[in-house]
PDB file of C-alpha atoms and ligand atoms in Angstrom:
ATOM      1  CA  MET A 854      -0.237   0.014  -0.065  1.00  0.00           C
ATOM      2  CA  GLU A 855       1.639   3.500  -0.962  1.00  0.00           C
ATOM      3  CA  ARG A 856       1.178   6.593   1.416  1.00  0.00           C
ATOM      4  CA  TYR A 857       1.320   9.782   0.235  1.00  0.00           C
ATOM      5  CA  SER A 858       2.347  12.821   2.080  1.00  0.00           C
ATOM      6  CA  ASP A 859       1.359  16.124   0.374  1.00  0.00           C
ATOM      7  CA  PRO A 860       4.600  18.111  -0.019  1.00  0.00           C
ATOM      8  CA  GLY A 861       2.529  21.429  -0.051  1.00  0.00           C
ATOM      9  CA  LEU A 862       3.533  22.320  -3.305  1.00  0.00           C
ATOM     10  CA  ALA A 863       1.639  25.216  -4.772  1.00  0.00           C
ATOM     11  CA  LEU A 864       1.242  24.991  -8.722  1.00  0.00           C
ATOM     12  CA  PHE A 865       3.227  27.864  -9.301  1.00  0.00           C
ATOM     13  CA  ASP A 866       6.059  26.219  -7.414  1.00  0.00           C
ATOM     14  CA  LEU A 867       6.165  23.515 -10.560  1.00  0.00           C
ATOM     15  CA  ALA A 868       5.647  26.306 -13.203  1.00  0.00           C
ATOM     16  CA  THR A 869       9.546  26.741 -13.447  1.00  0.00           C
ATOM     17  CA  HIS A 870      10.223  24.659 -16.388  1.00  0.00           C
ATOM     18  CA  TYR A 871       8.343  22.838 -19.086  1.00  0.00           C
ATOM     19  CA  VAL A 872       8.238  19.957 -21.915  1.00  0.00           C
ATOM     20  CA  VAL A 873       6.463  20.953 -24.747  1.00  0.00           C
ATOM     21  CA  ALA A 874       5.699  20.487 -28.553  1.00  0.00           C
ATOM     22  CA  CYS A 875       8.719  22.154 -30.568  1.00  0.00           C
ATOM     23  CA  PRO A 876       7.107  25.075 -32.534  1.00  0.00           C
ATOM     24  CA  LYS A 877       9.304  24.092 -35.885  1.00  0.00           C
ATOM     25  CA  CYS A 878       9.107  20.364 -35.921  1.00  0.00           C
ATOM     26  CA  ALA A 879       6.264  19.350 -33.176  1.00  0.00           C
ATOM     27  CA  GLY A 880       8.995  17.229 -31.335  1.00  0.00           C
ATOM     28  CA  LYS A 881       9.478  17.048 -27.823  1.00  0.00           C
ATOM     29  CA  ALA A 882      11.392  20.499 -26.491  1.00  0.00           C
ATOM     30  CA  TRP A 883      12.478  21.551 -23.191  1.00  0.00           C
ATOM     31  CA  VAL A 884      11.909  25.257 -21.939  1.00  0.00           C
ATOM     32  CA  LYS A 885      14.888  25.485 -19.497  1.00  0.00           C
ATOM     33  CA  PRO A 886      14.218  27.053 -15.906  1.00  0.00           C
ATOM     34  CA  ARG A 887      13.698  30.527 -14.863  1.00  0.00           C
ATOM     35  CA  GLY A 888      17.611  30.516 -13.703  1.00  0.00           C
ATOM     36  CA  GLU A 889      18.656  29.904 -17.123  1.00  0.00           C
ATOM     37  CA  GLY A 890      16.694  31.987 -18.868  1.00  0.00           C
ATOM     38  CA  GLN A 891      13.617  29.762 -20.033  1.00  0.00           C
ATOM     39  CA  LYS A 892      15.374  29.010 -23.405  1.00  0.00           C
ATOM     40  CA  LEU A 893      13.668  26.528 -25.519  1.00  0.00           C
ATOM     41  CA  VAL A 894      15.578  23.861 -26.941  1.00  0.00           C
ATOM     42  CA  CYS A 895      14.342  21.020 -29.066  1.00  0.00           C
ATOM     43  CA  THR A 896      15.379  17.536 -28.716  1.00  0.00           C
ATOM     44  CA  ILE A 897      14.712  16.449 -32.348  1.00  0.00           C
ATOM     45  CA  CYS A 898      15.506  19.406 -34.608  1.00  0.00           C
ATOM     46  CA  PHE A 899      17.824  21.452 -32.223  1.00  0.00           C
ATOM     47  CA  HIS A 900      15.788  24.686 -32.755  1.00  0.00           C
ATOM     48  CA  THR A 901      16.567  26.934 -29.683  1.00  0.00           C
ATOM     49  CA  GLU A 902      14.777  30.051 -29.209  1.00  0.00           C
ATOM     50  CA  ILE A 903      15.035  32.509 -26.280  1.00  0.00           C
ATOM     51  CA  PRO A 904      11.439  34.074 -25.232  1.00  0.00           C
ATOM     52  CA  GLY A 905       9.400  36.662 -27.058  1.00  0.00           C
ATOM     53  CA  ASN A 906       7.230  34.898 -29.181  1.00  0.00           C
ATOM     54  CA  TRP A 907       3.963  33.866 -27.849  1.00  0.00           C
ATOM     55  CA  TYR A 908       2.169  30.978 -29.509  1.00  0.00           C
ATOM     56  CA  GLY A 909      -0.754  30.678 -27.538  1.00  0.00           C
ATOM     57  CA  SER A 910      -4.082  32.515 -27.504  1.00  0.00           C
ATOM     58  CA  ALA A 911      -4.319  35.623 -25.926  1.00  0.00           C
ATOM     59  CA  THR A 912      -6.923  38.778 -26.048  1.00  0.00           C
ATOM     60  CA  ALA A 913      -6.174  42.419 -26.592  1.00  0.00           C
ATOM     61  CA  TYR A 914      -8.463  44.385 -24.607  1.00  0.00           C
ATOM     62  CA  VAL A 915      -9.015  48.428 -25.019  1.00  0.00           C
ATOM     63  CA  SER A 916     -11.081  50.444 -22.850  1.00  0.00           C
ATOM     64  CA  VAL A 917     -10.485  54.073 -23.672  1.00  0.00           C
ATOM     65  CA  LYS A 918     -12.394  57.369 -24.063  1.00  0.00           C
ATOM     66  CA  CYS A 919     -12.621  58.533 -27.519  1.00  0.00           C
ATOM     67  CA  ARG A 920      -9.645  61.030 -27.822  1.00  0.00           C
ATOM     68  CA  GLU A 921     -11.994  63.440 -29.856  1.00  0.00           C
ATOM     69  CA  CYS A 922     -15.512  63.386 -28.133  1.00  0.00           C
ATOM     70  CA  HIS A 923     -14.746  61.245 -25.104  1.00  0.00           C
ATOM     71  CA  GLU A 924     -17.132  58.731 -25.855  1.00  0.00           C
ATOM     72  CA  PRO A 925     -16.175  55.520 -24.008  1.00  0.00           C
ATOM     73  CA  LEU A 926     -15.272  52.872 -26.101  1.00  0.00           C
ATOM     74  CA  GLN A 927     -14.229  48.928 -25.708  1.00  0.00           C
ATOM     75  CA  ARG A 928     -13.155  46.369 -27.764  1.00  0.00           C
ATOM     76  CA  ASN A 929     -11.878  42.730 -27.291  1.00  0.00           C
ATOM     77  CA  ALA A 930      -9.520  41.009 -30.290  1.00  0.00           C
ATOM     78  CA  PRO A 931      -7.641  38.083 -30.457  1.00  0.00           C
ATOM     79  CA  TRP A 932      -3.853  38.832 -29.964  1.00  0.00           C
ATOM     80  CA  ASN A 933      -1.814  37.651 -32.590  1.00  0.00           C
ATOM     81  CA  GLY A 934       1.245  37.706 -30.284  1.00  0.00           C
ATOM     82  CA  GLN A 935       2.803  40.960 -32.096  1.00  0.00           C
ATOM     83  CA  TRP A 936       1.006  44.348 -32.341  1.00  0.00           C
ATOM     84  CA  LYS A 937       0.163  45.536 -29.009  1.00  0.00           C
ATOM     85  CA  LYS A 938      -2.323  48.259 -30.205  1.00  0.00           C
ATOM     86  CA  LEU A 939      -6.010  47.751 -31.418  1.00  0.00           C
ATOM     87  CA  ALA A 940      -7.761  50.091 -34.095  1.00  0.00           C
ATOM     88  CA  MET A 941     -10.633  51.835 -32.642  1.00  0.00           C
ATOM     89  CA  HIS A 942     -13.440  53.410 -34.368  1.00  0.00           C
ATOM     90  CA  CYS A 943     -15.770  55.924 -32.633  1.00  0.00           C
ATOM     91  CA  PRO A 944     -19.273  55.301 -33.774  1.00  0.00           C
ATOM     92  CA  GLN A 945     -20.253  58.874 -32.393  1.00  0.00           C
ATOM     93  CA  CYS A 946     -17.840  60.948 -34.105  1.00  0.00           C
ATOM     94  CA  GLY A 947     -16.388  58.650 -36.705  1.00  0.00           C
ATOM     95  CA  ASP A 948     -12.424  59.158 -35.524  1.00  0.00           C
ATOM     96  CA  THR A 949     -10.233  56.380 -35.877  1.00  0.00           C
ATOM     97  CA  CYS A 950      -7.309  55.867 -33.605  1.00  0.00           C
ATOM     98  CA  GLU A 951      -5.219  53.156 -32.266  1.00  0.00           C
ATOM     99  CA  TYR A 952      -4.778  52.614 -28.900  1.00  0.00           C
ATOM    100  CA  GLU A 953      -2.462  50.687 -26.519  1.00  0.00           C
ATOM    101  CA  ALA A 954      -4.173  47.427 -25.605  1.00  0.00           C
ATOM    102  CA  HIS A 955      -3.965  44.994 -22.402  1.00  0.00           C
ATOM    103  CA  ILE A 956      -2.905  41.918 -23.194  1.00  0.00           C
ATOM    104  CA  THR A 957      -4.323  38.667 -21.728  1.00  0.00           C
ATOM    105  CA  ARG A 958      -2.635  35.639 -22.266  1.00  0.00           C
ATOM    106  CA  HIS A 959      -4.785  32.228 -21.855  1.00  0.00           C
ATOM    107  CA  ALA A 960      -3.694  28.966 -20.533  1.00  0.00           C
ATOM    108  CA  ARG A 961      -5.271  26.978 -22.831  1.00  0.00           C
ATOM    109  CA  HIS A 962      -5.049  27.132 -26.658  1.00  0.00           C
ATOM    110  CA  GLU A 963      -7.002  24.873 -29.320  1.00  0.00           C
ATOM    111  CA  GLY A 964      -8.127  22.823 -26.239  1.00  0.00           C
ATOM    112  CA  LEU A 965      -4.576  22.167 -25.044  1.00  0.00           C
ATOM    113  CA  MET A 966      -2.786  23.206 -22.263  1.00  0.00           C
ATOM    114  CA  THR A 967      -0.024  25.443 -22.845  1.00  0.00           C
ATOM    115  CA  ASP A 968       3.055  26.577 -21.096  1.00  0.00           C
ATOM    116  CA  ALA A 969       3.346  30.319 -19.437  1.00  0.00           C
ATOM    117  CA  VAL A 970       6.338  31.483 -21.284  1.00  0.00           C
ATOM    118  CA  TYR A 971       6.014  30.583 -24.895  1.00  0.00           C
ATOM    119  CA  GLY A 972       2.200  29.407 -25.052  1.00  0.00           C
ATOM    120  CA  LEU A 973       3.193  26.129 -26.705  1.00  0.00           C
ATOM    121  CA  PRO A 974       1.258  22.681 -26.107  1.00  0.00           C
ATOM    122  CA  LEU A 975       2.734  20.889 -23.007  1.00  0.00           C
ATOM    123  CA  TRP A 976       4.198  17.677 -24.054  1.00  0.00           C
ATOM    124  CA  LEU A 977       2.705  15.695 -21.154  1.00  0.00           C
ATOM    125  CA  GLN A 978      -0.930  15.906 -21.901  1.00  0.00           C
ATOM    126  CA  ALA A 979      -3.921  13.204 -22.967  1.00  0.00           C
ATOM    127  CA  GLU A 980      -7.572  13.492 -22.769  1.00  0.00           C
ATOM    128  CA  PHE A 981      -9.095  11.356 -20.206  1.00  0.00           C
ATOM    129  CA  ARG A 982     -12.809  10.514 -20.440  1.00  0.00           C
ATOM    130  CA  GLY A 983     -13.734  14.106 -21.512  1.00  0.00           C
ATOM    131  CA  GLU A 984     -11.368  15.960 -19.559  1.00  0.00           C
ATOM    132  CA  LEU A 985      -7.750  17.281 -20.106  1.00  0.00           C
ATOM    133  CA  PHE A 986      -4.918  15.641 -18.063  1.00  0.00           C
ATOM    134  CA  TRP A 987      -2.058  17.477 -18.032  1.00  0.00           C
ATOM    135  CA  ALA A 988       1.652  18.050 -16.047  1.00  0.00           C
ATOM    136  CA  PHE A 989       4.255  20.343 -16.637  1.00  0.00           C
ATOM    137  CA  HIS A 990       7.353  18.049 -16.802  1.00  0.00           C
ATOM    138  CA  TYR A 991       8.099  14.778 -15.555  1.00  0.00           C
ATOM    139  CA  GLU A 992       8.573  15.608 -12.048  1.00  0.00           C
ATOM    140  CA  HIS A 993       5.503  17.180 -12.088  1.00  0.00           C
ATOM    141  CA  LEU A 994       3.695  13.887 -13.676  1.00  0.00           C
ATOM    142  CA  GLU A 995       5.445  11.906 -10.995  1.00  0.00           C
ATOM    143  CA  ILE A 996       3.806  13.757  -8.007  1.00  0.00           C
ATOM    144  CA  LEU A 997       0.519  13.338  -9.639  1.00  0.00           C
ATOM    145  CA  ARG A 998       1.422   9.637 -10.270  1.00  0.00           C
ATOM    146  CA  GLN A 999       2.317   9.200  -6.437  1.00  0.00           C
ATOM    147  CA  TYR A1000      -0.798  10.757  -5.379  1.00  0.00           C
ATOM    148  CA  ILE A1001      -3.100   8.917  -7.559  1.00  0.00           C
ATOM    149  CA  ALA A1002      -1.486   5.572  -6.705  1.00  0.00           C
ATOM    150  CA  ALA A1003      -1.694   6.614  -2.897  1.00  0.00           C
ATOM    151  CA  LYS A1004      -4.814   4.709  -1.155  1.00  0.00           C
ATOM    152  CA  HIS A1005      -4.310   6.854   1.865  1.00  0.00           C
ATOM    153  CA  ARG A1006      -3.652  10.357   1.562  1.00  0.00           C
ATOM    154  CA  GLU A1007      -2.435  12.931   4.469  1.00  0.00           C
ATOM    155  CA  ARG A1008      -1.253  16.365   4.591  1.00  0.00           C
ATOM    156  CA  GLY A1009       2.063  17.068   5.175  1.00  0.00           C
ATOM    157  CA  ILE A1010       2.070  18.603   8.999  1.00  0.00           C
ATOM    158  CA  THR A1011       5.448  20.121   9.100  1.00  0.00           C
ATOM    159  CA  PRO A1012       5.300  23.868   9.777  1.00  0.00           C
ATOM    160  CA  ARG A1013       6.336  24.480   6.558  1.00  0.00           C
ATOM    161  CA  ASN A1014       3.948  22.625   4.421  1.00  0.00           C
ATOM    162  CA  THR A1015       0.929  24.218   6.834  1.00  0.00           C
ATOM    163  CA  LEU A1016       1.854  27.628   5.614  1.00  0.00           C
ATOM    164  CA  LYS A1017       1.389  26.616   2.278  1.00  0.00           C
ATOM    165  CA  LYS A1018      -1.346  24.502   2.908  1.00  0.00           C
ATOM    166  CA  ASN A1019      -4.204  26.541   1.226  1.00  0.00           C
ATOM    167  CA  SER A1020      -2.303  26.861  -2.081  1.00  0.00           C
ATOM    168  CA  ALA A1021      -1.021  23.472  -2.286  1.00  0.00           C
ATOM    169  CA  MET A1022      -1.805  22.385  -5.777  1.00  0.00           C
ATOM    170  CA  LEU A1023      -2.998  18.756  -4.835  1.00  0.00           C
ATOM    171  CA  SER A1024      -5.996  19.945  -2.952  1.00  0.00           C
ATOM    172  CA  ARG A1025      -7.495  21.944  -6.107  1.00  0.00           C
ATOM    173  CA  LEU A1026      -7.061  18.899  -8.359  1.00  0.00           C
ATOM    174  CA  PRO A1027     -10.126  18.359 -10.720  1.00  0.00           C
ATOM    175  CA  ALA A1028     -12.443  15.880  -9.471  1.00  0.00           C
ATOM    176  CA  PHE A1029     -11.553  13.420 -12.026  1.00  0.00           C
ATOM    177  CA  ILE A1030      -8.188  13.027 -10.996  1.00  0.00           C
ATOM    178  CA  THR A1031      -9.254  12.242  -7.247  1.00  0.00           C
ATOM    179  CA  ARG A1032     -12.268  10.106  -7.910  1.00  0.00           C
ATOM    180  CA  ALA A1033     -11.123   6.524  -6.891  1.00  0.00           C
ATOM    181  CA  GLY A1034     -13.191   5.016  -9.562  1.00  0.00           C
ATOM    182  CA  ASN A1035     -10.361   6.611 -12.348  1.00  0.00           C
ATOM    183  CA  ARG A1036      -7.433   5.511 -10.309  1.00  0.00           C
ATOM    184  CA  ASP A1037      -6.152   2.316 -12.242  1.00  0.00           C
ATOM    185  CA  ALA A1038      -7.191   3.826 -15.805  1.00  0.00           C
ATOM    186  CA  LEU A1039      -5.301   7.314 -15.076  1.00  0.00           C
ATOM    187  CA  LEU A1040      -2.497   5.163 -13.885  1.00  0.00           C
ATOM    188  CA  LYS A1041      -2.352   3.390 -16.915  1.00  0.00           C
ATOM    189  CA  MET A1042      -2.065   6.759 -18.972  1.00  0.00           C
ATOM    190  CA  ILE A1043       0.528   8.141 -17.145  1.00  0.00           C
ATOM    191  CA  GLN A1044       2.675   5.235 -17.416  1.00  0.00           C
ATOM    192  CA  GLU A1045       2.165   5.962 -21.153  1.00  0.00           C
ATOM    193  CA  LEU A1046       3.105   9.614 -20.635  1.00  0.00           C
ATOM    194  CA  PHE A1047       5.975   8.577 -19.179  1.00  0.00           C
ATOM    195  CA  LEU A1048       7.212   6.968 -22.281  1.00  0.00           C
ATOM    196  CA  LYS A1049       6.428  10.095 -24.700  1.00  0.00           C
TER     197      LYS A1049
HETATM  198 ZN1   ZN B1579      11.921  20.848 -33.015  1.00  0.00          ZN
HETATM  199 ZN1   ZN B1580     -15.613  60.446 -30.871  1.00  0.00          ZN
END
């Protein structure tokens, strides 16, 4: 029987590096840890890339008053990862002008979970009974494997863990991961992901 003591890891603590699909060849690529500049290195085509491009989905949002007549203007548009301005047309006075947009980057793109640096699809993800299972990297996958494999789960009780208790990643997992009936099928799928 396996026991699992929650190490109190928040998801943020795990989002330091990633395994993703290469933007050039779709093969397995590493996004290095923050301390190493988060450089992307592909294991297949050897493409490397420093952060700058955003491949995921994002929304540009402008909320301003028209520069001519002060009419409030608002507009949302999908962001293509380059221009940070949106053209705004004022229906009241007819003025057209570009305004600086706020950019919101989305975690998912075309139904897949992406990394936070490049917005590329995570390598370790799979659909499970209509839900999406994913991990940032193999260590994250291993934590999930241990958690799911454990028949008895207990919260870490050292002071360090108590502090982080409310943000603990494991306490926020979606229900399909913690459901006992999914346990064996999930573990089988995780074993397959480890071989990717
Ligand atoms: Zn590649
Ligand atoms: Zn106007």
